Every structure is written in structure tokens, then in C-alpha cells.
Amino acid sequence: MQPAATPDRSADLVLRGGVVHALDDAGTTGQAIAVRHGRVLRVGTDAEVAETIVRGTRVIDLDGRAVLPGINDSHLHAAWLGAMWPQTVFGPGAAADADAPGAAAPDGHDSAGIETTGDPHDTSGASPLLTTHDERRAAILRAGELVASLGITSYTEPGLGPGEDDGPTGCFGQDVFEAYAELEAERALTARVTVLGLFGVLDGPSSLRDVLAGLPDLRHETARPSRLRIAGVKIFADGIPPMHQAWTHRRYPDGTQGGLLIDGADPDERAAALRRMIREANRLGLQVGVHATGDRTIDTVVEAVEEALAQTRTDLGHYIIHGDLVSPDALARMARLGMGLNVQAGIAAHTASWVAAVLGDEVAASAWPIRAAWEAGVPVSLSSDAPILAPDWRQGIADADAWIGAPAPGEERDRMLALLRAYTTVPALQDGAAAWKGSLAPRKAADLCVLEADPLTLAPAELPSVGVDLTVVDGDVVFERVPVSSV
């Protein structure tokens, strides 16, 4: 017979007999965790948590498994991922396992009914990947099934809106957001979703007029902001260095320096328009995520944020996306301004040789400076940019560790903790939600995942082989790899 508990201290769900890493400021570690009404009730020893077990509590025996806060992929194009999977831009995304969520059936369709034949890498043709509203819904659901299987409980869709209504993929227009809103109303989403609005072309130009006209539309609240929220706007400020598109202080082999993807008659006019976009978004209380890779672009964005905060002091957590060539000076200024950096270490690994080919080995070696950002005090979120990469945070951690370089002897645990926080607590800060999600502290959201081994006993390179056994969002199990011991 289970021991009694007071009504307000009884658990709906208990996981016990393992290791629980809360990743909170206190560094709490326990053997068990109790959940009530979608919130963390207690993290502690098995005996302490046993006090919360009553008739009706679901109890899962971990058998030595590890519990972490739910993973937050802070830059993931889910509709596009759902349309492409199991393929990714940088190669096959799925393992050879034919039973992986969303794997294509022999007839070229997956279980959600999305066509998977053809070349998903070619988005320039007349045939979009997603042509109907139902296909967009199906792609989001398909991606949701996949990310749940990876322990992902939150993600950011970084760019949905009317700027892409005529886009070649069908994956980023306003109708995608409408599909999200419908699915959330139906309680069909298995992860929390943060959205950035988009008023220009994906990887292409935007105009000051379109952005200023569209920003006020982003201020409305969704029905349940904790599950689907519009945080602000994404701006594509430049392209990428290998294509000579990043705006740099250096010169490419052809003598050019890239430029801004902002409409304007000359560089000064384009830079002034970018600064105005950022100031206005900040004034309206909207977060700005800026795709910026060149050092000159990043400097311009940082200057704009400084101007914006001088005019209207906010704490919105504006951030740089990618930040390939961010300089030490820019990092120091970003830290003072409360700006974040969103990095995809796998992209760094894939493209470093391309950067070296156009800007030299020294520039490539200093690009994507995760360690320097940490040391400067800039919050660094790691993400996949799926489907550029597969949305596997375990590989993302391994890639980031390899990119940063070996930790000093005795610092291995701290390195793993920092990398785990870059997929949990720091993205929650980027979401403006650190007060209620991202760690497993009492009264915070019961978003968690269960791994078959404790990551703090492993090297990052070993993490990709560790299975995800269970994913919980708001106290509800949304993925269970195999039935676990339960009473």
C-alpha cells in the first residue's frame, strides 16, 4: 500500500531509481523526480520522492537511467524538416533504421501522407515541397513525432510569415503559422513552439517598408503562449561567407566584401534600414533574431541593438543567429547588452574548409568562437538548424565539443554541463522563459527526457550512441521508446 500524501503534495508521475540532473543554479542532482499538474513537484532521493506517491500516481522505475530537462532546439525549421526527413541538406538525416519516426515507406510516402520522392535539396523549381494546408499540418506533426523521439520538448521556428507566402518550398509562409495555431488548438503539438515572424524572403532581401508594416501584427498573443508563442521577428541581414555573401571587413578572392540583404541604394542606406528595423522591433517589445555571419554585419547589428536599448530599455534577449565571424570586441559588447548567440556546431564542422578557401585558414580557425563567447559572458544556445542538419542534439553536443577543443584535465564534467545547458537552460533564456522552464526546479514546467545512460559519466563523443527512452512535456508522456518498468 502506498503511503499517504497531502493532496497538494501528491504526484501524478514519479520517476525513481536513477539520476536526475536538474541543471538549476544550485546544481541539484537527485535519484528521483515527482511531477504534479504539469509542474516539477520535487527532485530528491528515492525516499524523499516516495512521500509524493499515492493511489493513481504513475511510477516509472529508471533502473539507473538519467533524467534531464527537456531539450530545447532553439533554431529548427520544423515544417521544412517534416517535408524533407529523413533527408537533410548536409546529408542523410536518419539512421539506417527503417522504423525511425517519419521514415519513408516503399511507395515514396511516409505515414503522415507527405510525398518523399524527388530531390528535396532543390527548392528552386516550380514544384514546392508543401503545396496545401493539409500537407503543412502533416509536416509539422511528422516533425513533432521525430523531435519527441529525440527528447526535444521546445523548439523555435525561426522565420514564418508573409515574406515567404510565395516561397518555393511552401514551408515558411503565413499558412504554416496558421497550421501551427490550428494544431495547438487541437492539442496536437507535442512540443512548445516559439515563432519568429518573417517579412522578407528566406535567405534573401527584405525591405524596411515591409518589416515596419508587419511588426505590429506580431504583437498579438496566442491562446496558450506557453505552448505556441510569437516572440518577435527574424531578419536575414546577410548570407554566408563561402558564397561571398557575408558582409565583412575583409575581402574575398574576387575583391568583394559581401553586403547586407536589406533593400537600399548603397551600403549606408541598407545599414540604416537594418538599424531602423531593430530599433522599431525593440520599441514594440519584440525580440529580434538576426541571421548575421559577417563581422561587419554583426557589428552593425550590435550597434543597432545598443541604439535601440538607449531609446527604449528592454530585456528581450535579442540575438545573433549563426555569428560565424563574430569578433572578440562584438562579443564583449553583446555581453554588456544582454544579447545571445545561436550557433550550429555541425555547420561549423561542415563548412570550415569552405570559409578557409575564401577567407583563409586563420579566419576559419577563429570562426564560430563558442569558447570565446562563453568567456565573454554571452549566452550561447546550440541548435541544429534542421533540416540543414539532423535535429539530434546528442550529435550537436559532440560536434560542439570537438569544435571547441579538448577541455583541460579535470574540466570534463564542467564542459558537459555547459554543453547540456546550451540545449536547455540557455535556450529557455532565449525564449524569455527561464523563470518557468529549462531546468527541473520545483514549480517549473515538467518538461524532461530520460536517457539510457548518464551523460555526465561520458565523453561528448559517446553521447550520440546513448538512446532517448522517454520524453515528457507538461507532465505528459509524448514519447516512450520501449515500455519502461512502471507501477
CSV table of C-alpha atoms in Angstrom, one decimal:
chain,number,residue,atom,x,y,z
A,1,MET,CA,0.0,0.0,0.0
A,2,GLN,CA,1.4,3.4,-1.0
A,3,PRO,CA,2.0,5.9,1.8
A,4,ALA,CA,-0.4,8.8,2.1
A,5,ALA,CA,0.4,12.3,0.9
A,6,THR,CA,-1.3,15.6,1.5
A,7,PRO,CA,-3.5,16.5,-1.5
A,8,ASP,CA,-1.3,19.3,-2.7
A,9,ARG,CA,1.9,17.3,-2.4
A,10,SER,CA,0.8,14.2,-4.2
A,11,ALA,CA,2.3,13.4,-7.6
A,12,ASP,CA,0.8,12.4,-10.9
A,13,LEU,CA,4.1,11.0,-12.2
A,14,VAL,CA,7.2,9.8,-10.4
A,15,LEU,CA,10.5,8.6,-11.9
A,16,ARG,CA,12.8,7.0,-9.5
A,17,GLY,CA,15.9,4.8,-9.2
A,18,GLY,CA,18.2,6.7,-11.4
A,19,VAL,CA,20.0,10.1,-11.6
A,20,VAL,CA,18.2,13.4,-12.1
A,21,HIS,CA,20.2,16.4,-13.3
A,22,ALA,CA,18.1,19.4,-12.6
A,23,LEU,CA,20.6,21.8,-14.3
A,24,ASP,CA,19.4,24.5,-12.0
A,25,ASP,CA,21.6,27.2,-10.5
A,26,ALA,CA,22.2,25.1,-7.4
A,27,GLY,CA,23.5,22.1,-9.4
A,28,THR,CA,20.8,19.9,-7.9
A,29,THR,CA,21.1,16.1,-8.5
A,30,GLY,CA,18.8,13.5,-7.2
A,31,GLN,CA,17.7,9.9,-7.6
A,32,ALA,CA,14.0,10.7,-8.4
A,33,ILE,CA,11.6,13.4,-9.6
A,34,ALA,CA,7.9,13.9,-8.8
A,35,VAL,CA,5.6,15.8,-11.2
A,36,ARG,CA,2.1,17.2,-10.4
A,37,HIS,CA,-0.2,19.1,-12.7
A,38,GLY,CA,2.5,19.6,-15.3
A,39,ARG,CA,5.0,21.1,-12.9
A,40,VAL,CA,8.0,19.7,-11.1
A,41,LEU,CA,7.0,18.9,-7.5
A,42,ARG,CA,10.2,17.6,-6.1
A,43,VAL,CA,13.7,16.4,-7.0
A,44,GLY,CA,15.4,14.3,-4.3
A,45,THR,CA,16.3,10.9,-3.1
A,46,ASP,CA,14.0,7.9,-3.7
A,47,ALA,CA,12.9,8.1,-0.1
A,48,GLU,CA,12.1,11.8,-0.3
A,49,VAL,CA,10.1,11.5,-3.5
A,50,ALA,CA,8.3,8.3,-2.2
A,51,GLU,CA,6.3,10.6,0.1
A,52,THR,CA,4.5,12.0,-3.0
A,53,ILE,CA,3.3,8.7,-4.3
A,54,VAL,CA,-0.4,8.0,-3.8
A,55,ARG,CA,-3.0,5.8,-5.4
A,56,GLY,CA,-3.1,6.9,-9.1
A,57,THR,CA,0.5,8.1,-9.3
A,58,ARG,CA,2.3,6.6,-12.3
A,59,VAL,CA,5.6,5.4,-11.1
A,60,ILE,CA,8.4,4.7,-13.6
A,61,ASP,CA,11.5,2.8,-12.4
A,62,LEU,CA,14.5,4.3,-14.1
A,63,ASP,CA,16.8,1.3,-13.4
A,64,GLY,CA,19.8,3.6,-13.4
A,65,ARG,CA,18.7,5.8,-16.3
A,66,ALA,CA,19.3,9.6,-16.3
A,67,VAL,CA,16.7,12.4,-16.3
A,68,LEU,CA,17.5,15.8,-17.9
A,69,PRO,CA,15.4,18.8,-18.6
A,70,GLY,CA,13.7,18.6,-21.9
A,71,ILE,CA,15.9,19.6,-24.8
A,72,ASN,CA,15.2,22.9,-26.5
A,73,ASP,CA,16.3,23.1,-30.1
A,74,SER,CA,16.4,26.9,-30.4
A,75,HIS,CA,16.7,27.1,-34.2
A,76,LEU,CA,14.7,24.4,-36.0
A,77,HIS,CA,12.6,24.7,-39.1
A,78,ALA,CA,10.0,22.0,-38.3
A,79,ALA,CA,7.7,22.3,-41.2
A,80,TRP,CA,10.7,22.1,-43.6
A,81,LEU,CA,12.1,19.2,-41.6
A,82,GLY,CA,8.9,17.4,-41.8
A,83,ALA,CA,8.8,17.8,-45.5
A,84,MET,CA,12.4,16.6,-46.1
A,85,TRP,CA,13.0,14.0,-43.4
A,86,PRO,CA,14.8,11.6,-43.5
A,87,GLN,CA,17.0,13.6,-45.8
A,88,THR,CA,18.9,16.7,-44.7
A,89,VAL,CA,20.8,19.4,-46.6
A,90,PHE,CA,24.1,18.2,-45.3
A,91,GLY,CA,23.4,14.5,-46.0
A,92,PRO,CA,21.2,11.7,-44.7
A,93,GLY,CA,19.5,12.7,-41.5
A,94,ALA,CA,18.1,9.4,-40.4
A,95,ALA,CA,20.0,6.4,-39.3
A,96,ALA,CA,19.5,3.2,-41.3
A,97,ASP,CA,16.7,2.2,-39.0
A,98,ALA,CA,13.6,1.9,-41.2
A,99,ASP,CA,11.4,2.3,-38.1
A,100,ALA,CA,12.7,5.8,-37.3
A,101,PRO,CA,9.8,8.3,-37.0
A,102,GLY,CA,8.9,9.7,-40.4
A,103,ALA,CA,10.9,7.2,-42.4
A,104,ALA,CA,9.7,6.9,-45.9
A,105,ALA,CA,7.6,3.9,-47.0
A,106,PRO,CA,8.4,2.0,-50.1
A,107,ASP,CA,5.8,3.8,-52.1
A,108,GLY,CA,7.5,7.2,-51.5
A,109,HIS,CA,5.2,8.5,-48.8
A,110,ASP,CA,5.5,8.4,-45.1
A,111,SER,CA,2.8,7.6,-42.5
A,112,ALA,CA,1.6,11.2,-42.5
A,113,GLY,CA,1.0,11.1,-46.2
A,114,ILE,CA,3.8,13.5,-47.3
A,115,GLU,CA,5.4,12.8,-50.6
A,116,THR,CA,9.1,12.0,-50.1
A,117,THR,CA,10.1,11.3,-53.7
A,118,GLY,CA,12.1,13.8,-55.8
A,119,ASP,CA,15.0,15.9,-54.8
A,120,PRO,CA,14.3,17.9,-51.6
A,121,HIS,CA,17.6,19.7,-51.8
A,122,ASP,CA,16.3,21.6,-54.9
A,123,THR,CA,13.9,24.2,-53.7
A,124,SER,CA,14.3,26.5,-56.7
A,125,GLY,CA,11.9,24.6,-59.1
A,126,ALA,CA,8.2,25.3,-59.7
A,127,SER,CA,7.0,22.4,-57.5
A,128,PRO,CA,7.0,23.3,-53.8
A,129,LEU,CA,7.7,20.7,-51.2
A,130,LEU,CA,4.4,21.6,-49.4
A,131,THR,CA,1.6,22.8,-51.6
A,132,THR,CA,-1.5,22.5,-49.4
A,133,HIS,CA,-2.6,23.4,-45.9
A,134,ASP,CA,-3.1,19.7,-45.0
A,135,GLU,CA,0.4,19.0,-46.2
A,136,ARG,CA,1.8,21.7,-43.9
A,137,ARG,CA,-0.2,20.3,-40.9
A,138,ALA,CA,1.1,16.8,-41.7
A,139,ALA,CA,4.7,18.1,-42.0
A,140,ILE,CA,4.5,19.8,-38.6
A,141,LEU,CA,3.1,16.6,-37.0
A,142,ARG,CA,5.7,14.5,-38.6
A,143,ALA,CA,8.5,16.7,-37.3
A,144,GLY,CA,6.8,16.7,-33.9
A,145,GLU,CA,6.9,12.9,-33.8
A,146,LEU,CA,10.6,13.0,-34.7
A,147,VAL,CA,11.7,15.6,-32.2
A,148,ALA,CA,9.7,13.9,-29.4
A,149,SER,CA,11.7,10.8,-30.1
A,150,LEU,CA,14.9,12.8,-29.5
A,151,GLY,CA,13.8,14.3,-26.1
A,152,ILE,CA,13.1,17.7,-27.6
A,153,THR,CA,10.3,19.4,-25.7
A,154,SER,CA,10.7,23.0,-27.1
A,155,TYR,CA,11.9,24.5,-30.4
A,156,THR,CA,12.0,27.8,-32.2
A,157,GLU,CA,10.6,28.1,-35.8
A,158,PRO,CA,13.0,30.9,-36.9
A,159,GLY,CA,11.0,32.6,-39.6
A,160,LEU,CA,7.4,32.2,-40.6
A,161,GLY,CA,5.3,34.8,-42.3
A,162,PRO,CA,4.0,36.6,-45.4
A,163,GLY,CA,7.5,37.3,-46.7
A,164,GLU,CA,7.6,33.6,-47.8
A,165,ASP,CA,4.0,33.3,-48.9
A,166,ASP,CA,5.2,32.7,-52.5
A,167,GLY,CA,8.4,30.9,-51.5
A,168,PRO,CA,9.4,27.8,-53.5
A,169,THR,CA,9.2,25.4,-50.6
A,170,GLY,CA,5.8,26.2,-49.1
A,171,CYS,CA,7.5,25.7,-45.7
A,172,PHE,CA,7.8,29.2,-44.3
A,173,GLY,CA,4.7,31.3,-45.3
A,174,GLN,CA,2.0,32.6,-43.1
A,175,ASP,CA,-0.1,29.5,-43.7
A,176,VAL,CA,2.5,27.5,-41.8
A,177,PHE,CA,1.8,29.6,-38.7
A,178,GLU,CA,-2.0,29.1,-39.2
A,179,ALA,CA,-1.4,25.4,-39.3
A,180,TYR,CA,0.5,25.6,-36.0
A,181,ALA,CA,-2.3,27.6,-34.5
A,182,GLU,CA,-4.9,25.0,-35.5
A,183,LEU,CA,-2.8,22.1,-34.2
A,184,GLU,CA,-2.2,23.9,-30.9
A,185,ALA,CA,-6.0,24.5,-30.6
A,186,GLU,CA,-6.5,20.8,-31.2
A,187,ARG,CA,-3.8,20.0,-28.5
A,188,ALA,CA,-1.9,18.1,-31.2
A,189,LEU,CA,1.5,19.7,-30.7
A,190,THR,CA,4.0,17.6,-28.7
A,191,ALA,CA,6.5,20.4,-28.1
A,192,ARG,CA,6.4,24.0,-27.1
A,193,VAL,CA,6.9,26.2,-30.1
A,194,THR,CA,8.4,29.7,-30.3
A,195,VAL,CA,8.0,31.6,-33.6
A,196,LEU,CA,9.8,34.5,-35.2
A,197,GLY,CA,7.9,36.4,-37.9
A,198,LEU,CA,9.4,36.8,-41.3
A,199,PHE,CA,8.7,39.7,-43.7
A,200,GLY,CA,11.3,39.1,-46.3
A,201,VAL,CA,12.5,36.2,-48.4
A,202,LEU,CA,14.2,33.3,-46.6
A,203,ASP,CA,17.9,33.7,-47.2
A,204,GLY,CA,17.0,36.8,-49.2
A,205,PRO,CA,16.3,40.5,-49.0
A,206,SER,CA,13.7,42.4,-47.0
A,207,SER,CA,12.5,46.0,-47.2
A,208,LEU,CA,12.2,48.5,-44.4
A,209,ARG,CA,8.6,49.2,-45.5
A,210,ASP,CA,7.5,45.6,-45.3
A,211,VAL,CA,9.2,45.0,-42.0
A,212,LEU,CA,7.8,48.1,-40.3
A,213,ALA,CA,4.3,47.4,-41.7
A,214,GLY,CA,4.4,43.8,-40.4
A,215,LEU,CA,5.9,44.3,-36.9
A,216,PRO,CA,2.6,45.4,-35.2
A,217,ASP,CA,0.9,42.2,-36.4
A,218,LEU,CA,3.4,40.1,-34.3
A,219,ARG,CA,2.2,41.7,-31.0
A,220,HIS,CA,-1.0,39.6,-30.6
A,221,GLU,CA,-1.0,36.8,-28.1
A,222,THR,CA,-1.8,33.2,-29.0
A,223,ALA,CA,-4.3,31.3,-26.9
A,224,ARG,CA,-1.7,29.5,-24.9
A,225,PRO,CA,1.7,31.3,-25.1
A,226,SER,CA,3.4,28.7,-23.0
A,227,ARG,CA,2.7,26.2,-25.9
A,228,LEU,CA,2.8,28.4,-29.0
A,229,ARG,CA,4.2,32.0,-28.9
A,230,ILE,CA,5.3,34.7,-31.3
A,231,ALA,CA,8.4,36.1,-29.8
A,232,GLY,CA,9.4,38.6,-32.4
A,233,VAL,CA,11.0,38.9,-35.8
A,234,LYS,CA,13.7,37.3,-37.8
A,235,ILE,CA,15.8,39.4,-40.1
A,236,PHE,CA,18.2,38.0,-42.8
A,237,ALA,CA,20.9,40.6,-42.6
A,238,ASP,CA,23.4,38.8,-44.9
A,239,GLY,CA,24.3,35.5,-46.5
A,240,ILE,CA,27.2,33.2,-45.8
A,241,PRO,CA,31.0,33.5,-46.3
A,242,PRO,CA,31.6,30.7,-48.8
A,243,MET,CA,29.2,32.3,-51.3
A,244,HIS,CA,30.9,35.7,-50.8
A,245,GLN,CA,27.6,37.0,-49.3
A,246,ALA,CA,28.6,37.7,-45.7
A,247,TRP,CA,29.4,41.4,-45.2
A,248,THR,CA,33.0,41.5,-43.9
A,249,HIS,CA,35.8,43.9,-43.1
A,250,ARG,CA,38.0,41.6,-45.2
A,251,ARG,CA,38.0,41.0,-48.9
A,252,TYR,CA,37.1,37.8,-50.7
A,253,PRO,CA,39.4,36.5,-53.5
A,254,ASP,CA,37.4,38.4,-56.1
A,255,GLY,CA,37.9,41.7,-54.2
A,256,THR,CA,34.3,42.0,-52.9
A,257,GLN,CA,33.3,42.3,-49.3
A,258,GLY,CA,29.7,41.0,-49.5
A,259,GLY,CA,26.8,43.1,-48.4
A,260,LEU,CA,23.5,43.3,-46.5
A,261,LEU,CA,20.4,41.6,-47.6
A,262,ILE,CA,18.4,44.7,-47.0
A,263,ASP,CA,16.9,46.9,-49.7
A,264,GLY,CA,18.7,50.1,-50.2
A,265,ALA,CA,20.6,52.2,-52.8
A,266,ASP,CA,24.0,51.7,-51.2
A,267,PRO,CA,25.7,50.1,-48.1
A,268,ASP,CA,25.0,53.1,-45.9
A,269,GLU,CA,21.3,53.1,-46.7
A,270,ARG,CA,21.0,49.4,-46.2
A,271,ALA,CA,22.7,49.6,-42.9
A,272,ALA,CA,20.4,52.5,-41.8
A,273,ALA,CA,17.4,50.4,-42.7
A,274,LEU,CA,18.6,47.4,-40.7
A,275,ARG,CA,19.2,49.6,-37.7
A,276,ARG,CA,15.7,51.1,-38.0
A,277,MET,CA,14.1,47.6,-38.2
A,278,ILE,CA,15.9,46.6,-35.0
A,279,ARG,CA,15.0,49.9,-33.1
A,280,GLU,CA,11.3,49.6,-34.1
A,281,ALA,CA,11.0,46.0,-33.1
A,282,ASN,CA,12.6,46.7,-29.7
A,283,ARG,CA,10.3,49.7,-29.2
A,284,LEU,CA,7.3,47.4,-29.8
A,285,GLY,CA,8.6,44.9,-27.3
A,286,LEU,CA,9.5,42.3,-29.9
A,287,GLN,CA,12.6,40.1,-29.8
A,288,VAL,CA,14.9,40.3,-32.8
A,289,GLY,CA,16.9,37.3,-34.1
A,290,VAL,CA,19.2,38.3,-36.8
A,291,HIS,CA,20.8,35.9,-39.3
A,292,ALA,CA,24.3,37.5,-39.4
A,293,THR,CA,27.5,35.8,-40.4
A,294,GLY,CA,29.9,38.5,-41.5
A,295,ASP,CA,31.8,40.5,-38.9
A,296,ARG,CA,30.8,43.8,-40.4
A,297,THR,CA,27.1,42.7,-40.4
A,298,ILE,CA,27.4,41.6,-36.7
A,299,ASP,CA,29.0,44.9,-35.8
A,300,THR,CA,26.1,46.8,-37.4
A,301,VAL,CA,23.5,44.6,-35.6
A,302,VAL,CA,25.2,45.1,-32.2
A,303,GLU,CA,25.4,48.9,-32.8
A,304,ALA,CA,21.7,48.9,-33.7
A,305,VAL,CA,20.8,47.0,-30.5
A,306,GLU,CA,22.8,49.5,-28.5
A,307,GLU,CA,20.9,52.3,-30.1
A,308,ALA,CA,17.6,50.6,-29.6
A,309,LEU,CA,18.2,50.0,-25.9
A,310,ALA,CA,19.4,53.6,-25.4
A,311,GLN,CA,16.0,54.7,-26.8
A,312,THR,CA,13.8,52.1,-25.2
A,313,ARG,CA,15.3,50.0,-22.4
A,314,THR,CA,14.0,46.4,-22.7
A,315,ASP,CA,15.2,42.9,-21.7
A,316,LEU,CA,14.1,41.0,-24.7
A,317,GLY,CA,17.3,39.0,-25.3
A,318,HIS,CA,17.9,40.0,-28.9
A,319,TYR,CA,20.4,37.6,-30.5
A,320,ILE,CA,22.7,36.8,-33.4
A,321,ILE,CA,21.9,33.7,-35.4
A,322,HIS,CA,25.0,31.8,-36.7
A,323,GLY,CA,27.5,34.5,-36.0
A,324,ASP,CA,30.3,32.8,-38.0
A,325,LEU,CA,32.8,35.7,-38.0
A,326,VAL,CA,31.8,37.4,-34.7
A,327,SER,CA,34.8,39.3,-33.3
A,328,PRO,CA,36.0,39.5,-29.7
A,329,ASP,CA,35.0,43.1,-29.5
A,330,ALA,CA,31.5,42.3,-30.7
A,331,LEU,CA,31.2,39.5,-28.1
A,332,ALA,CA,32.2,41.9,-25.3
A,333,ARG,CA,29.6,44.4,-26.5
A,334,MET,CA,26.9,41.6,-26.9
A,335,ALA,CA,27.5,40.5,-23.3
A,336,ARG,CA,27.0,44.1,-22.0
A,337,LEU,CA,23.8,44.4,-24.0
A,338,GLY,CA,22.4,41.1,-22.9
A,339,MET,CA,22.5,39.7,-26.4
A,340,GLY,CA,22.7,35.9,-27.1
A,341,LEU,CA,24.4,33.9,-29.8
A,342,ASN,CA,22.8,30.9,-31.5
A,343,VAL,CA,25.3,28.5,-33.0
A,344,GLN,CA,25.2,25.3,-35.0
A,345,ALA,CA,28.5,23.5,-34.4
A,346,GLY,CA,27.7,20.9,-37.1
A,347,ILE,CA,27.5,23.6,-39.7
A,348,ALA,CA,30.9,24.9,-38.5
A,349,ALA,CA,32.4,21.5,-38.9
A,350,HIS,CA,30.9,21.1,-42.4
A,351,THR,CA,31.8,24.5,-43.8
A,352,ALA,CA,35.1,25.4,-42.1
A,353,SER,CA,37.1,24.3,-45.1
A,354,TRP,CA,34.8,26.5,-47.4
A,355,VAL,CA,35.4,29.5,-45.2
A,356,ALA,CA,39.1,28.8,-45.3
A,357,ALA,CA,39.0,28.7,-49.1
A,358,VAL,CA,37.6,32.2,-49.4
A,359,LEU,CA,39.0,34.0,-46.3
A,360,GLY,CA,42.0,32.0,-45.2
A,361,ASP,CA,42.9,29.4,-42.6
A,362,GLU,CA,43.3,31.9,-39.8
A,363,VAL,CA,39.8,33.3,-40.2
A,364,ALA,CA,38.3,29.8,-40.4
A,365,ALA,CA,40.1,28.7,-37.3
A,366,SER,CA,38.7,31.7,-35.3
A,367,ALA,CA,35.1,31.4,-36.7
A,368,TRP,CA,32.2,30.3,-34.6
A,369,PRO,CA,34.1,31.1,-31.3
A,370,ILE,CA,31.9,29.2,-28.8
A,371,ARG,CA,34.6,29.2,-26.1
A,372,ALA,CA,35.3,32.9,-26.5
A,373,ALA,CA,31.6,33.7,-26.3
A,374,TRP,CA,31.4,31.7,-23.0
A,375,GLU,CA,34.4,33.6,-21.7
A,376,ALA,CA,32.9,36.9,-22.7
A,377,GLY,CA,29.7,36.1,-20.8
A,378,VAL,CA,27.5,35.8,-23.9
A,379,PRO,CA,24.7,33.2,-23.5
A,380,VAL,CA,25.3,30.6,-26.2
A,381,SER,CA,22.4,28.4,-27.5
A,382,LEU,CA,23.3,25.4,-29.5
A,383,SER,CA,20.9,24.3,-32.2
A,384,SER,CA,20.5,22.2,-35.3
A,385,ASP,CA,19.1,24.5,-38.0
A,386,ALA,CA,17.3,21.3,-39.1
A,387,PRO,CA,16.9,20.2,-41.8
A,388,ILE,CA,20.3,21.7,-42.6
A,389,LEU,CA,21.5,19.2,-40.0
A,390,ALA,CA,19.6,16.4,-38.4
A,391,PRO,CA,17.8,17.6,-35.2
A,392,ASP,CA,20.0,15.3,-33.0
A,393,TRP,CA,21.2,17.4,-30.0
A,394,ARG,CA,23.4,14.5,-29.0
A,395,GLN,CA,25.4,14.9,-32.2
A,396,GLY,CA,25.2,18.6,-31.7
A,397,ILE,CA,27.0,18.4,-28.4
A,398,ALA,CA,29.6,16.0,-29.8
A,399,ASP,CA,30.2,18.5,-32.7
A,400,ALA,CA,30.4,21.5,-30.4
A,401,ASP,CA,32.9,19.8,-28.1
A,402,ALA,CA,35.1,18.8,-31.0
A,403,TRP,CA,34.9,22.3,-32.4
A,404,ILE,CA,35.8,24.0,-29.1
A,405,GLY,CA,38.7,21.6,-28.5
A,406,ALA,CA,39.7,19.4,-25.6
A,407,PRO,CA,38.9,20.7,-22.1
A,408,ALA,CA,41.7,21.0,-19.6
A,409,PRO,CA,42.2,17.9,-17.3
A,410,GLY,CA,39.6,17.9,-14.6
A,411,GLU,CA,37.2,20.1,-16.6
A,412,GLU,CA,35.4,17.4,-18.5
A,413,ARG,CA,32.3,17.4,-16.2
A,414,ASP,CA,32.0,21.2,-16.4
A,415,ARG,CA,32.3,21.1,-20.2
A,416,MET,CA,29.5,18.5,-20.5
A,417,LEU,CA,27.3,20.6,-18.1
A,418,ALA,CA,27.9,23.7,-20.2
A,419,LEU,CA,27.0,21.9,-23.4
A,420,LEU,CA,23.9,20.4,-21.8
A,421,ARG,CA,22.8,23.9,-20.6
A,422,ALA,CA,23.3,25.2,-24.2
A,423,TYR,CA,20.5,22.9,-25.2
A,424,THR,CA,18.3,23.5,-22.1
A,425,THR,CA,18.6,26.5,-19.8
A,426,VAL,CA,20.2,28.9,-22.2
A,427,PRO,CA,17.5,28.4,-24.9
A,428,ALA,CA,14.9,28.9,-22.2
A,429,LEU,CA,16.6,32.3,-21.6
A,430,GLN,CA,16.5,33.0,-25.3
A,431,ASP,CA,12.7,32.2,-25.2
A,432,GLY,CA,12.2,34.6,-22.3
A,433,ALA,CA,11.0,31.7,-20.3
A,434,ALA,CA,13.9,30.9,-17.9
A,435,ALA,CA,11.6,31.6,-15.0
A,436,TRP,CA,9.4,28.7,-15.7
A,437,LYS,CA,11.2,26.2,-18.0
A,438,GLY,CA,14.7,24.9,-18.9
A,439,SER,CA,15.6,23.3,-15.6
A,440,LEU,CA,13.9,20.8,-13.2
A,441,ALA,CA,13.4,23.1,-10.3
A,442,PRO,CA,10.2,22.9,-8.2
A,443,ARG,CA,7.2,24.7,-9.8
A,444,LYS,CA,8.9,24.8,-13.2
A,445,ALA,CA,7.4,23.1,-16.2
A,446,ALA,CA,7.7,19.3,-16.1
A,447,ASP,CA,9.5,19.0,-19.5
A,448,LEU,CA,12.1,16.3,-19.3
A,449,CYS,CA,13.8,13.4,-21.1
A,450,VAL,CA,15.2,10.1,-20.0
A,451,LEU,CA,18.5,8.8,-21.4
A,452,GLU,CA,19.6,5.2,-21.1
A,453,ALA,CA,22.9,6.4,-19.6
A,454,ASP,CA,24.2,9.4,-17.5
A,455,PRO,CA,25.8,11.9,-19.9
A,456,LEU,CA,28.0,13.2,-17.1
A,457,THR,CA,29.8,9.9,-17.0
A,458,LEU,CA,30.5,10.0,-20.7
A,459,ALA,CA,32.7,11.9,-23.1
A,460,PRO,CA,30.7,14.1,-25.6
A,461,ALA,CA,31.8,11.9,-28.5
A,462,GLU,CA,30.0,9.0,-26.8
A,463,LEU,CA,26.7,10.8,-26.4
A,464,PRO,CA,25.2,10.2,-29.9
A,465,SER,CA,25.1,6.4,-29.2
A,466,VAL,CA,23.0,7.0,-26.0
A,467,GLY,CA,19.3,6.3,-26.5
A,468,VAL,CA,16.4,8.5,-25.5
A,469,ASP,CA,13.9,6.4,-23.7
A,470,LEU,CA,11.2,8.8,-22.6
A,471,THR,CA,10.1,12.4,-23.3
A,472,VAL,CA,7.6,14.3,-21.1
A,473,VAL,CA,6.0,17.7,-21.9
A,474,ASP,CA,3.9,19.4,-19.3
A,475,GLY,CA,3.9,16.2,-17.3
A,476,ASP,CA,2.5,14.2,-20.2
A,477,VAL,CA,4.5,11.4,-21.8
A,478,VAL,CA,4.8,12.2,-25.5
A,479,PHE,CA,7.4,9.5,-26.4
A,480,GLU,CA,8.3,6.2,-25.0
A,481,ARG,CA,10.9,4.2,-26.9
A,482,VAL,CA,10.1,0.9,-25.2
A,483,PRO,CA,7.7,0.2,-22.3
A,484,VAL,CA,9.6,1.0,-19.1
A,485,SER,CA,9.1,-0.5,-15.8
A,486,SER,CA,6.0,1.1,-14.3
A,487,VAL,CA,3.8,0.6,-11.3
